[in-house]
mmCIF file of C-alpha atoms and ligand atoms in Angstrom:
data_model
loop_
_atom_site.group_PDB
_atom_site.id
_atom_site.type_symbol
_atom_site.label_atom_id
_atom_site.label_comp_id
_atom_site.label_asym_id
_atom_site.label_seq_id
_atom_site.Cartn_x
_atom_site.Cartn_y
_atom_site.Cartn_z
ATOM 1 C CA UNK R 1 5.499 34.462 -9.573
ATOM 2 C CA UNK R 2 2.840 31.666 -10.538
ATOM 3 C CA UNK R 3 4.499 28.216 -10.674
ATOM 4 C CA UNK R 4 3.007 25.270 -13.023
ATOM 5 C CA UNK R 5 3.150 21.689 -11.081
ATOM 6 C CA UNK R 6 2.724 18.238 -12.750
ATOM 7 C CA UNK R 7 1.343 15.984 -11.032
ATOM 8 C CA UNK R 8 3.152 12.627 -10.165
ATOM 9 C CA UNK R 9 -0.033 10.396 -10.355
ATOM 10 C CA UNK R 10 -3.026 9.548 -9.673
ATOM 11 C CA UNK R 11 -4.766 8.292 -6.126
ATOM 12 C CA UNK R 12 -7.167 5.358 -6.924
ATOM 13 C CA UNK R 13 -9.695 5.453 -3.435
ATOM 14 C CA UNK R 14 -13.070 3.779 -2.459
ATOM 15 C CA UNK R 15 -14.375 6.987 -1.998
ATOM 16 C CA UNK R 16 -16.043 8.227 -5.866
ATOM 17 C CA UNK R 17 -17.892 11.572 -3.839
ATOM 18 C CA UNK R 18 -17.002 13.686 -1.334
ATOM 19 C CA UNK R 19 -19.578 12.805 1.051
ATOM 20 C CA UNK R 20 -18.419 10.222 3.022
ATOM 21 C CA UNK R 21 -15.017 10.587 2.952
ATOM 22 C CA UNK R 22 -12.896 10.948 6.159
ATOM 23 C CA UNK R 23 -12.075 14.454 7.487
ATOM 24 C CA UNK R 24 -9.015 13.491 8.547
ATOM 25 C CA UNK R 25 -6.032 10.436 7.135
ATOM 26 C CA UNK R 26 -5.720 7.882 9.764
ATOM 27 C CA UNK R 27 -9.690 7.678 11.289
ATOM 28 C CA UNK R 28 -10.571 4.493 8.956
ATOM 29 C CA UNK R 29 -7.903 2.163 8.858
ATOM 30 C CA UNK R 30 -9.728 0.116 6.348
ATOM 31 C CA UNK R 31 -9.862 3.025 3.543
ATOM 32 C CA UNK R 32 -7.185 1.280 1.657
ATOM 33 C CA UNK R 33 -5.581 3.524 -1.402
ATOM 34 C CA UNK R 34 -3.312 3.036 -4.189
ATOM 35 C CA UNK R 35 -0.728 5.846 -5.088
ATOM 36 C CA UNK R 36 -0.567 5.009 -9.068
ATOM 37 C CA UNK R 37 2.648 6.569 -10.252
ATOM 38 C CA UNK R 38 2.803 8.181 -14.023
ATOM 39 C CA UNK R 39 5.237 5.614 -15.832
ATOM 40 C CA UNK R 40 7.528 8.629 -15.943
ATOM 41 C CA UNK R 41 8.643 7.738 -12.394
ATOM 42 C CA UNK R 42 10.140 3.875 -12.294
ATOM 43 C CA UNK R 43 11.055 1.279 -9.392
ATOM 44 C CA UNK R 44 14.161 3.363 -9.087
ATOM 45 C CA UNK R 45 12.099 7.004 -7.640
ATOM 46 C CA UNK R 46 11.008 4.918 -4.508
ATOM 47 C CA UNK R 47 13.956 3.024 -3.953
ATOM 48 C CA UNK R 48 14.179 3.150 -0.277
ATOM 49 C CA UNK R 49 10.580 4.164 0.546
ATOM 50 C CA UNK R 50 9.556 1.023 1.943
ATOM 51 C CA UNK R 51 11.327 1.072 4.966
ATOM 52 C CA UNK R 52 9.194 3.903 6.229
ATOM 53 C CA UNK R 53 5.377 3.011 7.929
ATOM 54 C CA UNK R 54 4.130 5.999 6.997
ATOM 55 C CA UNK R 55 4.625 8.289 4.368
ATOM 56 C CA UNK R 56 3.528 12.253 3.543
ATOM 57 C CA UNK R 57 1.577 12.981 0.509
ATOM 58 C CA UNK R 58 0.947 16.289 -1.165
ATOM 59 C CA UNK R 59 -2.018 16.267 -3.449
ATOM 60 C CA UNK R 60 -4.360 19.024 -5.328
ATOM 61 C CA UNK R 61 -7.776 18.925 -3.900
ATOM 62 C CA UNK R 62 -8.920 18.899 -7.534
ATOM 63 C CA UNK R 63 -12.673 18.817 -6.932
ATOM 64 C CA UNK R 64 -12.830 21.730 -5.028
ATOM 65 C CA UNK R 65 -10.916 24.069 -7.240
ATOM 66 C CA UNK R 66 -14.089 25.201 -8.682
ATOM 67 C CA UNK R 67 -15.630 26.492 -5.788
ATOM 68 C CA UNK R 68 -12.828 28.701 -4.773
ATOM 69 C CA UNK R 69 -11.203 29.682 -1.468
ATOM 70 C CA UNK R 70 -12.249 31.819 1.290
ATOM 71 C CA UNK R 71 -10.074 34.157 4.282
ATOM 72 C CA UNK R 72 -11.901 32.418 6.721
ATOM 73 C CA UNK R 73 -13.501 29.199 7.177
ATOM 74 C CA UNK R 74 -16.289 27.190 9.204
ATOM 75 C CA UNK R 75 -14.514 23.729 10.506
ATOM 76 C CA UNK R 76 -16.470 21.353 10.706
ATOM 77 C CA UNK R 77 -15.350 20.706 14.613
ATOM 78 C CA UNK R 78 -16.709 24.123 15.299
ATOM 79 C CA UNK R 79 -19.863 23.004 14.571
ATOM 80 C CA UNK R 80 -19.723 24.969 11.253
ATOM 81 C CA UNK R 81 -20.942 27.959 13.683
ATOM 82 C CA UNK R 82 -18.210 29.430 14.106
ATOM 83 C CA UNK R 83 -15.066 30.583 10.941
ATOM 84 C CA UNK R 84 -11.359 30.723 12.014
ATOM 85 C CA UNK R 85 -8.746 31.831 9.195
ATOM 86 C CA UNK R 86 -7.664 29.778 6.084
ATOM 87 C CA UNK R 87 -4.320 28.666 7.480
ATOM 88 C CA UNK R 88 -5.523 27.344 10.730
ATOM 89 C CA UNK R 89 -7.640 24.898 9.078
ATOM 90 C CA UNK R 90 -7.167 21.770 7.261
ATOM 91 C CA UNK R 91 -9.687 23.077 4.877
ATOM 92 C CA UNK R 92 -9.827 21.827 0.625
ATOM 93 C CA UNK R 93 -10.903 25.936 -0.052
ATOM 94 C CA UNK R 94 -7.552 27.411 0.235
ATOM 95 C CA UNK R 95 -5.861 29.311 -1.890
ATOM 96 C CA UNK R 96 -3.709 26.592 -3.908
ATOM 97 C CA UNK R 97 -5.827 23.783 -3.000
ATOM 98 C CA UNK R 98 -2.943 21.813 -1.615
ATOM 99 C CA UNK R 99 -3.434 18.594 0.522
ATOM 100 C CA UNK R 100 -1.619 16.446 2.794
ATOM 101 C CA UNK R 101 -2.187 13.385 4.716
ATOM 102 C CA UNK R 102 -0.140 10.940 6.467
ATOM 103 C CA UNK R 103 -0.373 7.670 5.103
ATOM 104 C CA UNK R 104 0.011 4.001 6.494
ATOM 105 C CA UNK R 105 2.217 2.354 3.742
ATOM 106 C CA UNK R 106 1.799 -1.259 3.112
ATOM 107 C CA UNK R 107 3.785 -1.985 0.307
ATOM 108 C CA UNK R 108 5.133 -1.044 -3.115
ATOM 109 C CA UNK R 109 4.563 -2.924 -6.426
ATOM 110 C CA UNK R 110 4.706 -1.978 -10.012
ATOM 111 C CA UNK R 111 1.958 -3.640 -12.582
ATOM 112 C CA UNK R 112 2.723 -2.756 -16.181
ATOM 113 C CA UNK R 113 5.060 0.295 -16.298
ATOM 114 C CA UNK R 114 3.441 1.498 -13.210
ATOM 115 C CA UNK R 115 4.411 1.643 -10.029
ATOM 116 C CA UNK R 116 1.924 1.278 -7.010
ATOM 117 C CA UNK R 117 2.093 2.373 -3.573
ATOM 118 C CA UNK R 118 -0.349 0.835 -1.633
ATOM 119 C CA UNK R 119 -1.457 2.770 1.676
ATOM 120 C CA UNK R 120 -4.100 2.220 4.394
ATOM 121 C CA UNK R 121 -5.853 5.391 6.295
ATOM 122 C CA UNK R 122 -6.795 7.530 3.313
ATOM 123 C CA UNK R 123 -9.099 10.214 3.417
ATOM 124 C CA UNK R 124 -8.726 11.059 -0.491
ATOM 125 C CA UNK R 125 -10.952 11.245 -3.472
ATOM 126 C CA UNK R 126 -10.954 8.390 -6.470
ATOM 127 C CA UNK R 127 -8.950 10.261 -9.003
ATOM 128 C CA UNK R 128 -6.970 13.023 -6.568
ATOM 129 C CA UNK R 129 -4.019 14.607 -8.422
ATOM 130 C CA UNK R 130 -0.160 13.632 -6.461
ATOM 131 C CA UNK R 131 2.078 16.627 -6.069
ATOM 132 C CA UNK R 132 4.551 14.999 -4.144
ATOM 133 C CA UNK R 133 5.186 11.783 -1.709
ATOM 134 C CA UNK R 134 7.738 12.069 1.401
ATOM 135 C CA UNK R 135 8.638 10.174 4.112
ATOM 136 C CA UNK R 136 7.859 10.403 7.545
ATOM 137 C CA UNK R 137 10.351 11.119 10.101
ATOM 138 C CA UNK R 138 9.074 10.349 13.728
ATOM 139 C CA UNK R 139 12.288 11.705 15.629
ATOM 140 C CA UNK R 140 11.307 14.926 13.615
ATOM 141 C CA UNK R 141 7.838 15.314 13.001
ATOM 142 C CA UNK R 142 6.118 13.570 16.131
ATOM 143 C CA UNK R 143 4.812 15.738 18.905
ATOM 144 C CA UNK R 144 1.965 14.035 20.708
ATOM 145 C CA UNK R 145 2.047 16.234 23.381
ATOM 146 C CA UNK R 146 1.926 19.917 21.422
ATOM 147 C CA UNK R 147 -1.397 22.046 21.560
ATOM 148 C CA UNK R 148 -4.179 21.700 18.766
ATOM 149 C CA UNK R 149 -6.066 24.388 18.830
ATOM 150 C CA UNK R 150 -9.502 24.571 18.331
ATOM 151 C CA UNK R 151 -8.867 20.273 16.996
ATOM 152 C CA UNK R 152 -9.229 18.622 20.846
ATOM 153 C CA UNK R 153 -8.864 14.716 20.108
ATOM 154 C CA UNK R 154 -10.302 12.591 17.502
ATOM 155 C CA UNK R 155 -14.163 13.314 16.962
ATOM 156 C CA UNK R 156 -17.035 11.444 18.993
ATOM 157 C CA UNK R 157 -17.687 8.015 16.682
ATOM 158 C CA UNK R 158 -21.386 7.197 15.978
ATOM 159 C CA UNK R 159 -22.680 3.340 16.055
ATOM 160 C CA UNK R 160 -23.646 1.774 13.223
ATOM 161 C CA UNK R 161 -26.411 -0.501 12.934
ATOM 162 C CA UNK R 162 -27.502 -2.371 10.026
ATOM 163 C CA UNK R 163 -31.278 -2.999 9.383
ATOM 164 C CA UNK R 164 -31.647 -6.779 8.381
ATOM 165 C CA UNK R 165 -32.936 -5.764 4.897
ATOM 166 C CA UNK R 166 -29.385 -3.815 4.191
ATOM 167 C CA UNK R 167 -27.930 -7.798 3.749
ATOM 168 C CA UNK R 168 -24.228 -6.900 5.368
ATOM 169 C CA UNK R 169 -23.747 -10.525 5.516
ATOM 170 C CA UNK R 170 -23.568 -10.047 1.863
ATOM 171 C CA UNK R 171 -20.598 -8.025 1.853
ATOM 172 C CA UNK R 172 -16.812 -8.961 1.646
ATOM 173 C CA UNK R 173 -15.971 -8.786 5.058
ATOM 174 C CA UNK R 174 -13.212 -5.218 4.198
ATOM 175 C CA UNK R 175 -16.154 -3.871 2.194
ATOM 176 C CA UNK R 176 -17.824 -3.969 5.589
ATOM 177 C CA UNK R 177 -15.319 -2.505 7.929
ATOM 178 C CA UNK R 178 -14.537 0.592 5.419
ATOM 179 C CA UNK R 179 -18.574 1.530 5.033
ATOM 180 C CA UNK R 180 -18.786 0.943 9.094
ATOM 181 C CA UNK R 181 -15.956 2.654 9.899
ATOM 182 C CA UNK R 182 -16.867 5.783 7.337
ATOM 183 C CA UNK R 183 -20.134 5.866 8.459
ATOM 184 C CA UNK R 184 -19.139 6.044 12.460
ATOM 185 C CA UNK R 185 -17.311 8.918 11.348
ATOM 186 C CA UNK R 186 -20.691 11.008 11.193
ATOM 187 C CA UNK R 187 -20.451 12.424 7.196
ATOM 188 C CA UNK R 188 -23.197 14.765 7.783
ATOM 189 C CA UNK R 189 -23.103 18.628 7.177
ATOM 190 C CA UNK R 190 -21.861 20.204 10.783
ATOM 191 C CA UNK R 191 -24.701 20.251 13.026
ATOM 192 C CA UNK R 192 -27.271 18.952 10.637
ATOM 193 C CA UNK R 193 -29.233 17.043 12.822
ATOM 194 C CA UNK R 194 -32.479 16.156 11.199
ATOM 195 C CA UNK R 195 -33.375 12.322 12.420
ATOM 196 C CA UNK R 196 -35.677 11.898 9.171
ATOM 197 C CA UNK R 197 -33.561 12.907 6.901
ATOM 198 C CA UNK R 198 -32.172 9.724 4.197
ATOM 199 C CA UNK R 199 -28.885 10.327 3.153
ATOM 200 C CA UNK R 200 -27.136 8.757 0.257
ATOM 201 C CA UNK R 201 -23.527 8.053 -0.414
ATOM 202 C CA UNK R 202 -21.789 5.286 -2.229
ATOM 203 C CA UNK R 203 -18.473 3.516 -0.944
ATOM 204 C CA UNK R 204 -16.503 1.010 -2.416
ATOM 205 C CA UNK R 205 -18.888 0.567 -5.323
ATOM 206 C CA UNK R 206 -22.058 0.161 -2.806
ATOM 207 C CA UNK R 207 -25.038 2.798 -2.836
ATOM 208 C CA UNK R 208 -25.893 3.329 0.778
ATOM 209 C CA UNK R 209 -29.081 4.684 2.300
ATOM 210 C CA UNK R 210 -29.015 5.524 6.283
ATOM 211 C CA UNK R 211 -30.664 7.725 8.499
ATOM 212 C CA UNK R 212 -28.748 9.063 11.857
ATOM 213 C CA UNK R 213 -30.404 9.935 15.299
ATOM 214 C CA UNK R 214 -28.987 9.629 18.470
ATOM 215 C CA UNK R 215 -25.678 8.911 17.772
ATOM 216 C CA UNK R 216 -26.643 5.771 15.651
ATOM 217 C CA UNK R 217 -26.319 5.779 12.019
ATOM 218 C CA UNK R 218 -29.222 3.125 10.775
ATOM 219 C CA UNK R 219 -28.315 1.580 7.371
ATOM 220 C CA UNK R 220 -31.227 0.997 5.220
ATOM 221 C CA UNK R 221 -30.022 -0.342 2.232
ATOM 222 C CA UNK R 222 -26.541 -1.514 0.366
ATOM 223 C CA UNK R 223 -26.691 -1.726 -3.063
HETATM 224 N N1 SAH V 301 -5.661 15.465 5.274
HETATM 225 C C1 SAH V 301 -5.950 16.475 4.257
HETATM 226 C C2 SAH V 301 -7.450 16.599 3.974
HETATM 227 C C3 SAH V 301 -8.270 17.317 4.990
HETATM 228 S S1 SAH V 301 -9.846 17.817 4.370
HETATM 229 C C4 SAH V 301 -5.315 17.789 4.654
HETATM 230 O O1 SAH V 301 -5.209 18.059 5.844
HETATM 231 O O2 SAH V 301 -4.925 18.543 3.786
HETATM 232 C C5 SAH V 301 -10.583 16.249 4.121
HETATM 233 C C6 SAH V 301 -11.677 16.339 3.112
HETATM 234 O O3 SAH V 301 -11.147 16.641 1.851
HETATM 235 C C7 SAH V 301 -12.396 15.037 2.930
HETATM 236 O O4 SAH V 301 -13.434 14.916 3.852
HETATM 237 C C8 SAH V 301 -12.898 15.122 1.482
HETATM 238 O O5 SAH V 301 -14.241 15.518 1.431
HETATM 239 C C9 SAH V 301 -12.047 16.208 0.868
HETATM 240 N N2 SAH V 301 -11.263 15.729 -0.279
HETATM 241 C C10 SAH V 301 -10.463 14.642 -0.341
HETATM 242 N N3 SAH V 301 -9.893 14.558 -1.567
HETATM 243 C C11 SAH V 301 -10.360 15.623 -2.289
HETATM 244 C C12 SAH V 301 -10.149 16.091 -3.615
HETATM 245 N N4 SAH V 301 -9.331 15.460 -4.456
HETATM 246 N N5 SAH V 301 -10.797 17.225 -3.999
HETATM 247 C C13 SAH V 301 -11.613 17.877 -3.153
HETATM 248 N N6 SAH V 301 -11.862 17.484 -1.902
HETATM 249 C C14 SAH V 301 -11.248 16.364 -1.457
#
């Protein structure tokens, strides 16, 4: 039986394009995200909330609806070689194009009729549909020690080295640690390796150009 979900609001994110963003919530601290609520949902719906650090949250991976789902997948931490099924991936092409990352929370506000939930670690589109928000229950929900799978530790960071002509000195120093931080987080293709290549992606409001070889990403310009 099909189901029809509202969404609960709206994530507002650095990140305006998929490129760039985080594979996983958690690997750039300094991706800092509001949770905008609809002003159906008042001070009173997250009563409570802020005495958790992190919190659950449930969104539609609404830029990806369009280009469908697929049985089996190529993770990127395979290399993109290799396709494991649907459900053992974190994969946006799944059949309901359902999310969910675990959030830092920081703190909860309300401007206007809104309320804002303001969370650090995001790895979510400007614009990305809320199903749902939950909080996180460590005695529960942690198990450090429990098997991954094909996902062995957090992913090799590259270094990041900006060209004198990219002017980081001009940027506000959190503007800096989010684009570094992104960046070391290797955004290319799996296994693209092609040292020539410019890429282009814009974070935070700032058009980037780099080039990566050797584990170094090379910023050319910050616009
Ligand atoms: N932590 C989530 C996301 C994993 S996939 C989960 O496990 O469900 C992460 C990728 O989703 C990001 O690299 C980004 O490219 C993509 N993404 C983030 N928000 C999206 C959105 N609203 N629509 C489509 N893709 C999105």
């Amino acid at each position: 039986m099909p189901y029809t979900l509202t969404p609960i609001g709206t994530v507002q994110s650095p990140y305006t394009q998929k490129f760039g963003i985080p594979r996983q919530p958690q690997l750039v601290p300094a991706a800092q995200i509001i949770l905008m609520l609809n002003p159906a949902f008042t001070a009173d719906s997250v009563r409570g909330l802020d005495g958790f650090d992190y919190i659950w949250l449930q969104f539609l991976f609404h830029d990806a609806i369009s280009e469908g789902w697929a049985q089996m997948v190529r993770p990127p931490r395979l290399g993109g070689k290799q396709k494991m099924g649907v459900f053992a991936t974190r994969s946006p092409h799944r059949p309901n194009h359902i999310g969910l990352s675990l959030l830092r929370l920081n703190r909860i506000d309300t401007a206007g009729n809104r309320v804002r939930i303001h969370c650090q670690g995001g790895d979510l589109l400007d614009g990305t549909p809320i199903l749902d928000i939950k909080p996180y229950i460590p005695f529960a929900e942690a198990h450090p020690q429990a098997r991954a799978g094909f996902v062995n530790g957090a992913p090799a960071l590259l270094n990041v080295i900006w060209q004198p002509e990219s002017h980081p000195e001009q940027l506000a120093p959190e503007h800096r640690a989010l684009i570094e931080q992104s960046l070391a987080q290797d955004p290319r293709p799996a296994y693209q390796d092609i040292p020539e290549r410019i890429y282009g992606a814009t974070i935070a409001g700032k058009e980037m150009k780099f080039q990566i070889a050797n584990g170094i990403v090379r910023i050319l310009s910050c616009d």
